[in-house]
XYZ file of N, CA and C in Angstrom:
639
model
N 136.822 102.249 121.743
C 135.501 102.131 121.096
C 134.612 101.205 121.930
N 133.237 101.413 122.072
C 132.395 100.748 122.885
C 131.912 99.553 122.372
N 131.164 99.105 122.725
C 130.887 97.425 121.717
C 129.483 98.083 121.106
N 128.714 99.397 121.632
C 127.897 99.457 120.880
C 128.319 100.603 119.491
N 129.419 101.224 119.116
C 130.171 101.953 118.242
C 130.567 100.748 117.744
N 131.098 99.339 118.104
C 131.455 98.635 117.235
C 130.539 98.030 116.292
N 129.350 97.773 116.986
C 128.615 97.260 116.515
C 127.125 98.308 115.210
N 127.493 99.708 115.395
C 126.097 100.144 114.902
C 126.122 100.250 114.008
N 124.762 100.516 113.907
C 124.165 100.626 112.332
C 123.598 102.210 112.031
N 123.798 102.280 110.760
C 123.479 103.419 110.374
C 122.256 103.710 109.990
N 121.182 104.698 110.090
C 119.852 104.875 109.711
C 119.327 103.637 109.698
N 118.929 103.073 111.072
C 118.609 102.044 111.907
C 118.152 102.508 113.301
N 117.575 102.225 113.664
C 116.873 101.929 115.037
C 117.715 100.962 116.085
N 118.526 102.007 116.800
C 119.420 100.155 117.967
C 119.536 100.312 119.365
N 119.088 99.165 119.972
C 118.760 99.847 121.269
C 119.845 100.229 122.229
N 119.944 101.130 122.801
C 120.794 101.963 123.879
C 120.552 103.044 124.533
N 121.516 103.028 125.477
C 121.415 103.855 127.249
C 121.247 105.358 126.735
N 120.676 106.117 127.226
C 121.257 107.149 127.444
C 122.272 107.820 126.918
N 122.976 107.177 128.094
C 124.752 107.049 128.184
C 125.581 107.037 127.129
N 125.381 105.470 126.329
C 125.598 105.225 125.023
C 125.766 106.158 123.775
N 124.018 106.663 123.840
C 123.654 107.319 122.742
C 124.764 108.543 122.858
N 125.114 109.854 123.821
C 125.541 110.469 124.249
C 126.866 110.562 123.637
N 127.527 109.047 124.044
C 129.323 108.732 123.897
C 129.060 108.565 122.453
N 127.995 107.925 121.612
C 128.344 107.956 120.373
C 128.230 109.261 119.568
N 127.290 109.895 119.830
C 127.233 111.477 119.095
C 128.266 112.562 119.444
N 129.510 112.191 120.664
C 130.436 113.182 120.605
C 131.377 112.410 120.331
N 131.485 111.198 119.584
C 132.377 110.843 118.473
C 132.816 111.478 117.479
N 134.214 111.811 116.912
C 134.358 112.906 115.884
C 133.972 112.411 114.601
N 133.777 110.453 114.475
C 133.459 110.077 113.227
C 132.166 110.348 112.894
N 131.216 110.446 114.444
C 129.706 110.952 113.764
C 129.206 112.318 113.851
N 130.368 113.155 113.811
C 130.474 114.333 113.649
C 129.445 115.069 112.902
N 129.237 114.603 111.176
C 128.218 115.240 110.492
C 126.756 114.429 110.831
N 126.533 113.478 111.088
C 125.285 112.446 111.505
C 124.328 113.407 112.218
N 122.855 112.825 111.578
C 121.808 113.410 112.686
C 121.957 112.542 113.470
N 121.050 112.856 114.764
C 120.486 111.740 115.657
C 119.659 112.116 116.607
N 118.773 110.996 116.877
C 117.608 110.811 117.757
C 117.653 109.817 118.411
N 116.888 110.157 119.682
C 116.644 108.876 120.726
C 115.344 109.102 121.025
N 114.917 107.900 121.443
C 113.420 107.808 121.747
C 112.719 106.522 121.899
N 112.382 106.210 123.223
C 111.903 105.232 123.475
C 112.758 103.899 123.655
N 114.060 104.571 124.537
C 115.334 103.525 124.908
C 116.063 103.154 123.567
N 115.856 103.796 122.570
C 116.663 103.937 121.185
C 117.133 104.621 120.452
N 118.026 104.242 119.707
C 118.868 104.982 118.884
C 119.258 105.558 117.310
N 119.374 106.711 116.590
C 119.613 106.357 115.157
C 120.265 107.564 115.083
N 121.598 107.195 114.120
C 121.886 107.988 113.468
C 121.815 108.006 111.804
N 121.568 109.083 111.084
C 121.484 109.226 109.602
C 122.673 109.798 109.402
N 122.821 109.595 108.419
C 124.354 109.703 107.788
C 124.137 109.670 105.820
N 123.407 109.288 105.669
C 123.053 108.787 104.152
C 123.225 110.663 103.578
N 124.179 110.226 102.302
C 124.245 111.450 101.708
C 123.269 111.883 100.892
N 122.645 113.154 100.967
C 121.182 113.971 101.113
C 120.975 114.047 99.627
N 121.842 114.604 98.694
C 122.038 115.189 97.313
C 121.191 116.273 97.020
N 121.234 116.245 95.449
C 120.373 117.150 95.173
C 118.763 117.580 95.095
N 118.197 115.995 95.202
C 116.528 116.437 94.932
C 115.897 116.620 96.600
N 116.312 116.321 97.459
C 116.277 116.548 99.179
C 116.682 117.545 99.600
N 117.856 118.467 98.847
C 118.556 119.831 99.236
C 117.385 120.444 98.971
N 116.901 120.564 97.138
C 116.100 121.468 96.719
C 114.906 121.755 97.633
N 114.229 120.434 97.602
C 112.657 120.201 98.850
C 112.872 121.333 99.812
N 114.438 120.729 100.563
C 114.724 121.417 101.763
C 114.189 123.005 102.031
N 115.058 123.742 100.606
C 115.113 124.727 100.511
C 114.104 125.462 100.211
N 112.963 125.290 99.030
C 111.428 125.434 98.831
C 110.634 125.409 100.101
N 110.505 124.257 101.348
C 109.854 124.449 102.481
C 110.206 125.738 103.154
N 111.352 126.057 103.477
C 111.992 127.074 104.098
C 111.404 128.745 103.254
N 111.898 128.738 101.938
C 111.078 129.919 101.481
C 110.094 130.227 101.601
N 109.031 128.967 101.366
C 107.660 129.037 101.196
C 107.394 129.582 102.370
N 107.257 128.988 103.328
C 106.701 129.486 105.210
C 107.705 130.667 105.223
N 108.621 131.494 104.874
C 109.208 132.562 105.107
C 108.188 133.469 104.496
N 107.984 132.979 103.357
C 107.448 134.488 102.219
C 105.934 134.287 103.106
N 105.007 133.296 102.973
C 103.898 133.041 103.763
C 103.941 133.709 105.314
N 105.123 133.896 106.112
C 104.774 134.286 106.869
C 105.045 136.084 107.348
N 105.755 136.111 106.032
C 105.939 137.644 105.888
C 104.961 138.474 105.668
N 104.482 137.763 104.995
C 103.046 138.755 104.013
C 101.735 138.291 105.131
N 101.902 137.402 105.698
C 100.807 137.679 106.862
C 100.886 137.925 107.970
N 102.160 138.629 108.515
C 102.910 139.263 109.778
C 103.319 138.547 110.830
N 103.231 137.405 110.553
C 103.585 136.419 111.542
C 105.030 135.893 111.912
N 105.367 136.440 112.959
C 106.316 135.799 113.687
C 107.060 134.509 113.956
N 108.644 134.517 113.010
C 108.823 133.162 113.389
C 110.375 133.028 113.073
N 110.661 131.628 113.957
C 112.115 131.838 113.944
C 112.753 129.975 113.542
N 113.346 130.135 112.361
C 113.796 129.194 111.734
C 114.871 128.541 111.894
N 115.171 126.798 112.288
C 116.115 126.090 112.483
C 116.135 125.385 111.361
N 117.599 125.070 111.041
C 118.317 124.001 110.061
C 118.782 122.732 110.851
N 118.647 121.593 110.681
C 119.015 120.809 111.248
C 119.437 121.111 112.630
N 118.914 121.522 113.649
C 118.914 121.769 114.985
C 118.713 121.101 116.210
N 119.208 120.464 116.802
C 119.130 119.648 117.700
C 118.453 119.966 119.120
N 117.082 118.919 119.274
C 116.342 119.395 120.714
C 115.955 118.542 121.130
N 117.059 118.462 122.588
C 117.181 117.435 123.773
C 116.190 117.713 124.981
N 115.780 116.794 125.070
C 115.044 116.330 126.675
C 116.183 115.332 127.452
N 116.931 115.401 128.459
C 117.874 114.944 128.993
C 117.160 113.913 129.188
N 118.266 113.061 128.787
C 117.880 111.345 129.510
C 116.665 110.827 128.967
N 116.160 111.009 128.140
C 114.699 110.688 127.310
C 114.726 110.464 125.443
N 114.670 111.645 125.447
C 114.824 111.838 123.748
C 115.483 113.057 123.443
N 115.206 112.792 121.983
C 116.263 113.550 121.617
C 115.873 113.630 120.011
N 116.002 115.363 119.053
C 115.796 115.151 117.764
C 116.792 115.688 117.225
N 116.648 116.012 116.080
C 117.248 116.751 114.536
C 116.398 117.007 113.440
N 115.461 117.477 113.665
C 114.704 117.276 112.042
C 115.512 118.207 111.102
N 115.002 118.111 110.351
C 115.967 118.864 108.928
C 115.616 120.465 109.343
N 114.008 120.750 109.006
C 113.530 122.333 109.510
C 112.520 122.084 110.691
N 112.803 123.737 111.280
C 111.695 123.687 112.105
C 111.132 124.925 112.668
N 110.310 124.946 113.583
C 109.782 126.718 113.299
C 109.142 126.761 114.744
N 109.857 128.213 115.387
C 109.036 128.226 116.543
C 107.870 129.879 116.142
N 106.987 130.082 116.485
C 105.891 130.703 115.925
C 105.040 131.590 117.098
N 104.573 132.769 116.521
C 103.603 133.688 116.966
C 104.582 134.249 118.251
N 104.166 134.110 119.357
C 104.646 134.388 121.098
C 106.041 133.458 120.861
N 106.115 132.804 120.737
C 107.454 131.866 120.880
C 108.621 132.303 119.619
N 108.154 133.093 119.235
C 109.175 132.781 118.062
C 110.537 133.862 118.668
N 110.797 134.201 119.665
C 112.093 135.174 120.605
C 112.313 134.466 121.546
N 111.494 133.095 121.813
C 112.133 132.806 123.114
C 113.134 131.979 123.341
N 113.696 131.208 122.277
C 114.998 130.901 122.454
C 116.427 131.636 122.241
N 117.415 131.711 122.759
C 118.500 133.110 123.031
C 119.275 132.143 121.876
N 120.288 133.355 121.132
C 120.798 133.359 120.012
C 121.577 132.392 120.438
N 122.630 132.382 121.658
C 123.594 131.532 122.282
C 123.474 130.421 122.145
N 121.938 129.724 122.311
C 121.781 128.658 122.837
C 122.236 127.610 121.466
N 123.052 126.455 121.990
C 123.453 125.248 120.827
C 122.449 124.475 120.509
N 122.670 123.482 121.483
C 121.637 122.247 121.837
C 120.617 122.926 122.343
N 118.861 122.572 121.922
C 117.986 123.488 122.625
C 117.247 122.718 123.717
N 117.267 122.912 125.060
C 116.555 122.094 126.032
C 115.827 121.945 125.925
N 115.112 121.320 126.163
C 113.726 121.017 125.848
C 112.848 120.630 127.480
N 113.979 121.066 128.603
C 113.634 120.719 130.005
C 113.386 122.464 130.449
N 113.845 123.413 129.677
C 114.355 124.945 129.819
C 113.329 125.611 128.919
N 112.891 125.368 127.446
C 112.500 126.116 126.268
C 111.044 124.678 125.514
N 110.430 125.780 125.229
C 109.405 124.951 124.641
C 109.623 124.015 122.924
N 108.845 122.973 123.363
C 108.942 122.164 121.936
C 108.872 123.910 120.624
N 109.340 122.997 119.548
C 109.025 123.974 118.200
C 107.349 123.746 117.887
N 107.161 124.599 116.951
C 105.380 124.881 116.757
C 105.671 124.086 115.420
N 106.152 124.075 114.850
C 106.643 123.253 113.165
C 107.954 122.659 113.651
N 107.813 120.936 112.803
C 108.801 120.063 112.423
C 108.550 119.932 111.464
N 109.505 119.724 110.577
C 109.224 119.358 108.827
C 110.504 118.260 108.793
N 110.536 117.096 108.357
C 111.469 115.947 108.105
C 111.364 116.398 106.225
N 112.498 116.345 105.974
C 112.216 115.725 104.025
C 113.019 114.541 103.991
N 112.715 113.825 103.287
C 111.899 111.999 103.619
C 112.322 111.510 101.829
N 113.573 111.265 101.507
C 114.665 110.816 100.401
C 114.215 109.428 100.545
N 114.757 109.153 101.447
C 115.259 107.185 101.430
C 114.958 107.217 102.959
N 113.845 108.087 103.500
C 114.064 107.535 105.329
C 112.258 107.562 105.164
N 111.564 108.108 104.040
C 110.019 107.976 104.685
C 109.114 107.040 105.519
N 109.600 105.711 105.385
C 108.716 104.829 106.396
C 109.063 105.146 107.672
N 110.433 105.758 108.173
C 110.456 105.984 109.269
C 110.127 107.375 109.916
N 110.112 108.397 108.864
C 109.348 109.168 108.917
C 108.001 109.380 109.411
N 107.093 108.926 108.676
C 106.041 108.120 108.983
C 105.616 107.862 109.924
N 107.018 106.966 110.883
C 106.773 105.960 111.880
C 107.152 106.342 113.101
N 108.475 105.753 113.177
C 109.214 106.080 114.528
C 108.920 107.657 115.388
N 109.669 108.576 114.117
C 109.597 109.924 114.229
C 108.497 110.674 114.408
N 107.226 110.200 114.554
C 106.121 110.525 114.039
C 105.653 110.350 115.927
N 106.178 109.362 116.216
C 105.817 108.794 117.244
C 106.790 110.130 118.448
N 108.006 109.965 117.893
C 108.972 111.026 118.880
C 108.357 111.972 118.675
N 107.782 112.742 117.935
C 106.941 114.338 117.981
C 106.002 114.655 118.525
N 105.305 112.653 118.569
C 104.073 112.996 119.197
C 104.187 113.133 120.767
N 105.269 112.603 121.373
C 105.690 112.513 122.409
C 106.511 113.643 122.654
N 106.939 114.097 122.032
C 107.725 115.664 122.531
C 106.570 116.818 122.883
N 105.273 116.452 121.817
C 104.568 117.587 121.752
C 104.300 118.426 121.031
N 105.551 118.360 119.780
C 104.970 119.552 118.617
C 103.535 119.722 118.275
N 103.539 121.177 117.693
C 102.158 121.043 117.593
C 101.677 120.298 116.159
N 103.094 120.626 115.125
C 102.486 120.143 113.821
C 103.843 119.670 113.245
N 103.413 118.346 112.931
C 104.374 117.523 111.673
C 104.070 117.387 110.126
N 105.237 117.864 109.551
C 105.125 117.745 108.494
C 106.335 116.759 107.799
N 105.923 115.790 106.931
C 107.365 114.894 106.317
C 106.213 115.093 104.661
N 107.625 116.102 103.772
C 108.408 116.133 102.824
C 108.698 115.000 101.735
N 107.612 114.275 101.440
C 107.722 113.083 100.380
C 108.353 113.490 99.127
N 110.098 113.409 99.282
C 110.468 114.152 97.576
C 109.940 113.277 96.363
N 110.188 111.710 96.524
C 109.675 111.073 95.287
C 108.401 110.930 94.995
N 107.647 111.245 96.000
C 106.298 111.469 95.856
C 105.780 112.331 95.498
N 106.201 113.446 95.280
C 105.955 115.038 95.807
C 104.755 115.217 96.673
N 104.934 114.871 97.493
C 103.222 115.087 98.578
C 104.168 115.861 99.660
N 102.797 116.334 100.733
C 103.608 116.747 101.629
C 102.398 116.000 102.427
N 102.869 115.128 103.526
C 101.703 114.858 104.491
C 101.900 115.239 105.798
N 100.738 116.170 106.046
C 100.785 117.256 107.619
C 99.881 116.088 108.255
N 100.623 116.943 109.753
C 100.050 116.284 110.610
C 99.735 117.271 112.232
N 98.729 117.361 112.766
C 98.928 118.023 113.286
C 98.829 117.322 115.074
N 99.275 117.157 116.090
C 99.409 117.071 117.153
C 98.786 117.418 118.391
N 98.089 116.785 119.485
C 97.932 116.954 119.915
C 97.435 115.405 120.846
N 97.648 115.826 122.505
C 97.615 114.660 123.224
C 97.807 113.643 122.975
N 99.276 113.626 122.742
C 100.419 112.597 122.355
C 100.025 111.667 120.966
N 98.994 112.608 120.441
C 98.360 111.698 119.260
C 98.330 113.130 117.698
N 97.991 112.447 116.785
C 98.663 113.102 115.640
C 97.045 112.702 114.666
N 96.685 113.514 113.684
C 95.744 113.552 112.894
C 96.323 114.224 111.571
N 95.804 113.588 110.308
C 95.908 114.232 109.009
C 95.496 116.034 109.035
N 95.956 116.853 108.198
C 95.538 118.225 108.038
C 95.808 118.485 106.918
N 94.920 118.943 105.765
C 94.713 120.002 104.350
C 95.109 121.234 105.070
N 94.988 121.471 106.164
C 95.675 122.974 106.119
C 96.247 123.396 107.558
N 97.566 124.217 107.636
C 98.207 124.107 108.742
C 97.501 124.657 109.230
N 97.761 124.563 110.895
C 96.495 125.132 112.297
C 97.667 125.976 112.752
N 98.808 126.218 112.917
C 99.800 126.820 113.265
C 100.313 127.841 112.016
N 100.396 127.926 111.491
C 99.949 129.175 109.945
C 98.812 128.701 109.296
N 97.939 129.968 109.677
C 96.831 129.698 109.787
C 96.242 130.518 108.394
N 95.986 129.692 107.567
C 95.389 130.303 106.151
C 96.248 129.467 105.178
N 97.664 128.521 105.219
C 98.452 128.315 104.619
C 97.553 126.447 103.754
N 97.681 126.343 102.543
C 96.948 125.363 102.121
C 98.143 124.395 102.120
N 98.056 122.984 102.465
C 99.320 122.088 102.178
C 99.037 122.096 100.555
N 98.350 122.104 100.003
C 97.719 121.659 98.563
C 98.823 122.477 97.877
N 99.055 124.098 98.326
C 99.795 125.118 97.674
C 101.547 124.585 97.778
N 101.603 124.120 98.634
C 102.987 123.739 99.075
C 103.515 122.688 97.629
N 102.412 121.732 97.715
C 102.579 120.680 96.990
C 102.988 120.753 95.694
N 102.027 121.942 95.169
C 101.951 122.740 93.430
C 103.247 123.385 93.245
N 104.013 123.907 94.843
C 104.828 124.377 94.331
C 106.108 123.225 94.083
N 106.005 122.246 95.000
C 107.260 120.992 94.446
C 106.936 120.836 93.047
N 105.978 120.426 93.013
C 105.597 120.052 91.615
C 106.379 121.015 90.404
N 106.327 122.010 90.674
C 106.862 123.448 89.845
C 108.111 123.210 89.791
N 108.566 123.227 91.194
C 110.217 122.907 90.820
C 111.051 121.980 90.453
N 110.304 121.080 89.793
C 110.981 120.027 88.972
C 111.042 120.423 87.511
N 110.244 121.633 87.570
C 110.355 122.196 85.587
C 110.620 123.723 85.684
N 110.594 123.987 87.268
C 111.717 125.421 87.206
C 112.485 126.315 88.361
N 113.301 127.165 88.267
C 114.156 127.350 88.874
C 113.636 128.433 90.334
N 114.031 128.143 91.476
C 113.581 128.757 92.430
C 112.805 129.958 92.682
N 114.039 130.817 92.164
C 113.464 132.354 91.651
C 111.655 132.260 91.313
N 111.376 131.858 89.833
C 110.231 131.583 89.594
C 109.271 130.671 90.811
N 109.513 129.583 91.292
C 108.716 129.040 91.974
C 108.234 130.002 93.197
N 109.463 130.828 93.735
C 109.224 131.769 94.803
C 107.896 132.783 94.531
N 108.294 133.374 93.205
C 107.719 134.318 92.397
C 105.986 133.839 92.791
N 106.189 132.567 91.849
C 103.685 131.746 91.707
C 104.076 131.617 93.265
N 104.772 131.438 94.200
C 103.910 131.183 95.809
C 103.676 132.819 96.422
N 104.038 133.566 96.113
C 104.270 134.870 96.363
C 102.592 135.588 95.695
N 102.476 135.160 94.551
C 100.967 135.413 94.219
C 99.618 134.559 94.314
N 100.143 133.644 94.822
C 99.113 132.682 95.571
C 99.135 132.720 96.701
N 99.914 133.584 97.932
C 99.866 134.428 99.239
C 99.243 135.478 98.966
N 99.359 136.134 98.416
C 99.031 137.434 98.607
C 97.788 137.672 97.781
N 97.346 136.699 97.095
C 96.151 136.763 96.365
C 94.417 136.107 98.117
């Protein structure tokens, strides 16, 4: 074990190599752990997700599916997916979405997605339990520096969703995504709201007629 495995912390920020970060994520104990690097640092999450962070999870994912069905748009969806820039940074967001022209260009094969080989994702979405200030923060900062075009963090106890959209390493508020283009965050929001008094099926159902209306 290294002195920095002896020493880390969990869903923390700690500084280390490269190198480091590397030897600790093909550890078999941090086997299930996200992790990111960025800016000569380190974190892994580990905190168990439960049920009101699964649900979020799962509502973002439908919503931009059915939204992007019914307006023909092209797109190809990651679950906790990992995308490395060698020797730099490094993510995991929970979802993410590559879109329009891009949404074929990463090959089914691929594990880890380069990010020196294949373009940033067009959507990051974090859902933000017990990690939102760093959400917010750190991460906010790694996206802006990777390049996505649009961030989104998933406030479950809040129910908000606050977008963000990207550009020249800098990030601005958005009422409505620029990368699905017609999609209201406002609608997203109504629908968390919904699913705290009902069951998916239905919530799918009111976003399905508030698309297509």
């Amino acid at each position: 074990m290294s002195r920095l495995q002896a020493k880390l912390q969990i869903d923390t920020w700690v500084n280390a190599t490269w190198e480091e970060y590397l030897l600790v994520i093909s550890d078999p104990a941090y086997e299930k752990a996200r992790g990111y690097y960025y800016n000569g640092r380190m974190r892994l999450e580990m905190s168990p997700l439960g049920n009101p962070h699964s649900r979020d999870h799962f509502i973002v994912i439908a919503a931009i599916a059915l939204f992007a069905s019914i307006r023909g748009i092209d797109l190809d969806g990651h679950d906790n997916c990992t995308y490395r820039k060698a020797g730099s940074e490094e993510a995991q967001p929970d979802v993410s979405f590559y879109l329009g022209e891009n949404a074929e260009i990463v090959p089914w094969e691929a594990t880890i997605i380069d990010l020196d080989t294949y373009p940033t994702p067009d959507l990051v979405i974090e859902v933000a339990y017990s990690s939102l200030a760093d959400d917010k923060g750190e991460k906010r900062l790694l996206y802006e520096s990777l390049g996505v075009r649009e961030y989104w963090i998933i406030d479950v106890q809040n129910v908000q969703v606050i977008a963000f959209e990207i550009q020249n390493r800098g990030s601005r508020r958005i009422e409505q995504s620029q990368v699905l283009a017609g999609l209201e965050i406002a609608v997203l929001e109504e629908a968390f709201r919904r699913s705290r008094q009902m069951n998916h099926g239905k919530v799918s159902a009111w976003l399905l007629s508030q698309f297509q209306s």
